[in-house]
PDB file of C-alpha atoms in Angstrom:
ATOM      1  CA  MET A  82      73.649  70.718-123.849  1.00 90.00           C
ATOM      2  CA  ILE A  83      73.106  74.320-122.629  1.00 93.00           C
ATOM      3  CA  PHE A  84      69.644  75.867-122.379  1.00 93.00           C
ATOM      4  CA  SER A  85      69.124  79.569-122.123  1.00 91.00           C
ATOM      5  CA  THR A  86      66.714  81.259-119.733  1.00 91.00           C
ATOM      6  CA  SER A  87      65.194  84.693-120.064  1.00 89.00           C
ATOM      7  CA  SER A  88      63.025  86.945-117.982  1.00 87.00           C
ATOM      8  CA  ASP A  89      59.369  87.500-118.715  1.00 84.00           C
ATOM      9  CA  GLU A  90      57.646  90.937-118.601  1.00 85.00           C
ATOM     10  CA  ILE A  91      56.449  90.519-114.984  1.00 82.00           C
ATOM     11  CA  VAL A  92      60.017  89.923-113.756  1.00 84.00           C
ATOM     12  CA  ARG A  93      61.373  92.859-115.739  1.00 86.00           C
ATOM     13  CA  LYS A  94      58.673  95.172-114.386  1.00 88.00           C
ATOM     14  CA  LYS A  95      59.115  93.928-110.766  1.00 84.00           C
ATOM     15  CA  THR A  96      62.899  94.369-111.001  1.00 84.00           C
ATOM     16  CA  ALA A  97      62.535  97.911-112.330  1.00 85.00           C
ATOM     17  CA  GLY A  98      59.959  98.722-109.738  1.00 84.00           C
ATOM     18  CA  VAL A  99      62.022  97.414-106.878  1.00 80.00           C
ATOM     19  CA  PHE A 100      65.110  99.253-108.141  1.00 78.00           C
ATOM     20  CA  ILE A 101      63.115 102.573-108.391  1.00 78.00           C
ATOM     21  CA  LEU A 102      61.493 102.076-105.019  1.00 76.00           C
ATOM     22  CA  PHE A 103      64.711 101.289-103.148  1.00 73.00           C
ATOM     23  CA  ALA A 104      67.309 103.211-105.079  1.00 68.00           C
ATOM     24  CA  VAL A 105      65.842 106.306-106.720  1.00 69.00           C
ATOM     25  CA  ILE A 106      63.460 107.478-104.028  1.00 68.00           C
ATOM     26  CA  PRO A 107      66.028 107.329-101.165  1.00 66.00           C
ATOM     27  CA  LEU A 108      68.600 109.048-103.311  1.00 65.00           C
ATOM     28  CA  PHE A 109      66.078 111.713-104.329  1.00 67.00           C
ATOM     29  CA  ASN A 110      65.235 112.363-100.665  1.00 66.00           C
ATOM     30  CA  LEU A 111      68.924 112.324 -99.754  1.00 63.00           C
ATOM     31  CA  PHE A 112      69.629 115.284-102.032  1.00 65.00           C
ATOM     32  CA  ARG A 113      66.388 117.130-101.030  1.00 64.00           C
ATOM     33  CA  SER A 114      66.926 117.005 -97.303  1.00 61.00           C
ATOM     34  CA  SER A 115      70.008 117.832 -95.246  1.00 61.00           C
ATOM     35  CA  ASN A 116      68.532 116.153 -92.242  1.00 63.00           C
ATOM     36  CA  GLY A 117      68.681 112.361 -91.899  1.00 62.00           C
ATOM     37  CA  TRP A 118      70.993 111.730 -94.736  1.00 66.00           C
ATOM     38  CA  ILE A 119      72.579 108.847 -92.822  1.00 70.00           C
ATOM     39  CA  TRP A 120      69.229 107.114 -92.574  1.00 69.00           C
ATOM     40  CA  TYR A 121      68.670 107.471 -96.344  1.00 71.00           C
ATOM     41  CA  LEU A 122      72.147 106.210 -97.064  1.00 74.00           C
ATOM     42  CA  GLY A 123      71.754 103.226 -94.771  1.00 76.00           C
ATOM     43  CA  PHE A 124      68.366 102.385 -96.341  1.00 75.00           C
ATOM     44  CA  PHE A 125      69.884 102.744 -99.827  1.00 77.00           C
ATOM     45  CA  LEU A 126      72.824 100.484 -99.012  1.00 83.00           C
ATOM     46  CA  PHE A 127      70.738  97.823 -97.307  1.00 84.00           C
ATOM     47  CA  PHE A 128      68.455  97.424-100.232  1.00 82.00           C
ATOM     48  CA  MET A 129      71.179  97.625-102.811  1.00 83.00           C
ATOM     49  CA  LEU A 130      72.796  94.633-100.918  1.00 88.00           C
ATOM     50  CA  LEU A 131      69.470  92.760-101.107  1.00 85.00           C
ATOM     51  CA  LEU A 132      69.203  93.493-104.867  1.00 85.00           C
ATOM     52  CA  LEU A 133      72.828  92.400-105.324  1.00 89.00           C
ATOM     53  CA  PHE A 134      71.975  89.084-103.439  1.00 89.00           C
ATOM     54  CA  THR A 135      69.043  88.411-105.688  1.00 87.00           C
ATOM     55  CA  TYR A 136      71.009  89.281-108.781  1.00 89.00           C
ATOM     56  CA  LEU A 137      73.764  86.866-107.891  1.00 92.00           C
ATOM     57  CA  ASN A 138      71.291  84.022-107.138  1.00 90.00           C
ATOM     58  CA  ARG A 139      69.392  84.293-110.456  1.00 90.00           C
ATOM     59  CA  PRO A 140      69.802  81.423-112.836  1.00 94.00           C
ATOM     60  CA  THR A 141      71.615  82.354-116.101  1.00 94.00           C
ATOM     61  CA  LYS A 142      71.342  79.084-117.864  1.00 95.00           C
ATOM     62  CA  TYR A 143      70.723  75.403-117.438  1.00 95.00           C
ATOM     63  CA  GLN A 144      73.073  72.671-118.577  1.00 95.00           C
ATOM     64  CA  VAL A 145      72.231  68.965-119.091  1.00 93.00           C
ATOM     65  CA  ASP A 146      75.265  66.691-119.025  1.00 91.00           C
ATOM     66  CA  ILE A 147      75.430  62.981-119.319  1.00 89.00           C
ATOM     67  CA  ASP A 148      74.466  62.345-115.694  1.00 90.00           C
ATOM     68  CA  LYS A 149      73.470  65.699-114.153  1.00 93.00           C
ATOM     69  CA  ILE A 150      71.644  69.002-114.517  1.00 94.00           C
ATOM     70  CA  ILE A 151      73.629  72.132-113.721  1.00 95.00           C
ATOM     71  CA  ILE A 152      71.976  75.456-112.840  1.00 96.00           C
ATOM     72  CA  HIS A 153      74.426  78.184-113.623  1.00 96.00           C
ATOM     73  CA  ARG A 154      74.251  81.232-111.355  1.00 94.00           C
ATOM     74  CA  PRO A 155      76.741  84.156-110.843  1.00 94.00           C
ATOM     75  CA  ILE A 156      77.231  83.146-107.204  1.00 92.00           C
ATOM     76  CA  GLY A 157      77.873  79.433-107.906  1.00 92.00           C
ATOM     77  CA  ASN A 158      76.406  76.552-109.812  1.00 95.00           C
ATOM     78  CA  ILE A 159      73.917  73.935-108.461  1.00 95.00           C
ATOM     79  CA  GLU A 160      74.352  70.374-109.620  1.00 95.00           C
ATOM     80  CA  MET A 161      71.704  67.765-109.450  1.00 94.00           C
ATOM     81  CA  MET A 162      72.132  64.079-110.487  1.00 94.00           C
ATOM     82  CA  LEU A 163      69.729  62.802-113.123  1.00 92.00           C
ATOM     83  CA  GLN A 164      69.440  59.488-111.313  1.00 91.00           C
ATOM     84  CA  ASP A 165      67.709  61.256-108.349  1.00 92.00           C
ATOM     85  CA  PHE A 166      64.734  62.267-110.491  1.00 92.00           C
ATOM     86  CA  ALA A 167      61.601  60.221-110.838  1.00 91.00           C
ATOM     87  CA  ARG A 168      59.805  62.356-113.405  1.00 91.00           C
ATOM     88  CA  ILE A 169      59.805  65.586-115.360  1.00 92.00           C
ATOM     89  CA  ASP A 170      56.671  67.483-116.271  1.00 90.00           C
ATOM     90  CA  ARG A 171      55.654  70.622-118.060  1.00 91.00           C
ATOM     91  CA  ILE A 172      53.401  72.867-115.951  1.00 87.00           C
ATOM     92  CA  HIS A 173      50.854  74.888-117.898  1.00 82.00           C
ATOM     93  CA  ASN A 174      49.417  77.039-115.133  1.00 76.00           C
ATOM     94  CA  ASP A 175      50.963  79.893-113.077  1.00 76.00           C
ATOM     95  CA  LEU A 176      52.011  78.291-109.803  1.00 74.00           C
ATOM     96  CA  LEU A 177      52.980  81.715-108.384  1.00 70.00           C
ATOM     97  CA  LYS A 178      49.669  83.464-108.851  1.00 67.00           C
ATOM     98  CA  ASN A 179      49.163  83.667-105.098  1.00 64.00           C
ATOM     99  CA  ALA A 180      52.846  84.250-104.197  1.00 63.00           C
ATOM    100  CA  ASN A 181      53.630  87.526-102.537  1.00 61.00           C
ATOM    101  CA  LYS A 182      57.406  87.219-102.644  1.00 68.00           C
ATOM    102  CA  GLY A 183      59.996  87.144-105.371  1.00 70.00           C
ATOM    103  CA  GLY A 184      60.106  88.755-108.777  1.00 71.00           C
ATOM    104  CA  ALA A 185      63.265  90.869-108.746  1.00 81.00           C
ATOM    105  CA  PHE A 186      65.515  89.121-111.244  1.00 86.00           C
ATOM    106  CA  GLY A 187      63.312  85.930-111.021  1.00 85.00           C
ATOM    107  CA  TYR A 188      61.965  83.470-108.512  1.00 86.00           C
ATOM    108  CA  PHE A 189      64.389  81.449-106.361  1.00 87.00           C
ATOM    109  CA  GLY A 190      63.817  79.585-103.176  1.00 86.00           C
ATOM    110  CA  LYS A 191      60.969  77.623-101.717  1.00 89.00           C
ATOM    111  CA  TYR A 192      57.388  78.562-102.524  1.00 85.00           C
ATOM    112  CA  ASP A 193      54.134  77.231-101.310  1.00 85.00           C
ATOM    113  CA  THR A 194      51.978  76.489-104.301  1.00 82.00           C
ATOM    114  CA  ASP A 195      48.903  74.517-105.226  1.00 81.00           C
ATOM    115  CA  LEU A 196      51.160  71.479-105.771  1.00 84.00           C
ATOM    116  CA  GLY A 197      52.836  71.877-102.330  1.00 85.00           C
ATOM    117  CA  GLN A 198      56.184  73.325-101.431  1.00 88.00           C
ATOM    118  CA  ILE A 199      58.470  73.687-104.568  1.00 89.00           C
ATOM    119  CA  GLN A 200      62.037  74.874-104.962  1.00 92.00           C
ATOM    120  CA  PHE A 201      62.220  77.471-107.744  1.00 90.00           C
ATOM    121  CA  TYR A 202      65.185  78.342-109.880  1.00 93.00           C
ATOM    122  CA  ALA A 203      63.118  80.349-112.367  1.00 90.00           C
ATOM    123  CA  THR A 204      63.287  83.599-114.311  1.00 90.00           C
ATOM    124  CA  ARG A 205      59.677  83.647-115.458  1.00 87.00           C
ATOM    125  CA  ARG A 206      56.173  82.449-114.525  1.00 83.00           C
ATOM    126  CA  ASP A 207      55.446  80.591-117.732  1.00 84.00           C
ATOM    127  CA  LYS A 208      57.469  77.824-119.480  1.00 87.00           C
ATOM    128  CA  LEU A 209      57.620  75.891-116.211  1.00 90.00           C
ATOM    129  CA  VAL A 210      59.334  72.567-116.065  1.00 93.00           C
ATOM    130  CA  MET A 211      58.944  70.615-112.859  1.00 93.00           C
ATOM    131  CA  LEU A 212      61.471  67.940-111.912  1.00 94.00           C
ATOM    132  CA  THR A 213      60.289  65.586-109.198  1.00 94.00           C
ATOM    133  CA  LYS A 214      62.898  63.715-107.213  1.00 93.00           C
ATOM    134  CA  LYS A 215      62.385  60.174-105.941  1.00 92.00           C
ATOM    135  CA  ASP A 216      61.931  61.580-102.435  1.00 93.00           C
ATOM    136  CA  ASN A 217      59.109  63.733-103.831  1.00 91.00           C
ATOM    137  CA  THR A 218      61.052  66.981-103.655  1.00 93.00           C
ATOM    138  CA  LYS A 219      59.900  69.251-106.538  1.00 94.00           C
ATOM    139  CA  ILE A 220      62.120  71.682-108.432  1.00 95.00           C
ATOM    140  CA  ILE A 221      60.973  74.222-111.029  1.00 93.00           C
ATOM    141  CA  LEU A 222      63.266  75.422-113.932  1.00 95.00           C
ATOM    142  CA  THR A 223      62.258  77.726-116.749  1.00 93.00           C
ATOM    143  CA  PRO A 224      64.322  76.989-119.903  1.00 95.00           C
ATOM    144  CA  ASP A 225      63.365  79.023-122.946  1.00 93.00           C
ATOM    145  CA  GLN A 226      62.932  75.789-124.982  1.00 92.00           C
ATOM    146  CA  GLU A 227      61.047  73.717-122.444  1.00 90.00           C
ATOM    147  CA  ASP A 228      59.998  70.914-124.919  1.00 91.00           C
ATOM    148  CA  VAL A 229      63.581  70.415-126.044  1.00 93.00           C
ATOM    149  CA  PHE A 230      64.767  70.535-122.457  1.00 93.00           C
ATOM    150  CA  ILE A 231      62.274  67.880-121.310  1.00 93.00           C
ATOM    151  CA  HIS A 232      63.078  65.631-124.257  1.00 92.00           C
ATOM    152  CA  TYR A 233      66.795  65.989-123.683  1.00 91.00           C
ATOM    153  CA  VAL A 234      66.601  65.279-119.930  1.00 91.00           C
ATOM    154  CA  GLU A 235      64.414  62.199-120.558  1.00 89.00           C
ATOM    155  CA  GLU A 236      66.815  60.955-123.153  1.00 87.00           C
ATOM    156  CA  LYS A 237      69.868  61.374-120.836  1.00 84.00           C
ATOM    157  CA  ALA A 238      68.007  59.851-117.838  1.00 81.00           C
ATOM    158  CA  ASN A 239      67.026  56.715-119.788  1.00 79.00           C
ATOM    159  CA  LYS A 240      70.654  55.955-120.738  1.00 60.00           C
TER     160      LYS A 240
END
């Protein structure tokens, strides 16, 4: 079964802000000034590459198969075996309230949270589903229908 994922308002605002900061301002200065245009062009290209990298790493959907969970991303899928997970939980609080990184196109990578270090493949700060592996590694996903996702993963894991 395939589960969609969407961005929340915070992610949309951060993405637009980062784009304006790193794309529009350097381009505006590039056309205003004849001096230092190479610096502005380099600055623009560097941050456009960073934005492209984050865009390519964002999760687009989650898929639960018979024996695995697949995180679909433009740059390549991540597959995790259901048998490796010990539990699945819904998280009701914002684990990223103290995080100072991420937000453009979502949250991906390792974050230090109140619950320890967690690997995020998320596009929002609510609707968090935490998968805990048997080795105590924690992974956060953000399907739009988190209750259905949890139920479906539990059903497949128990078979």
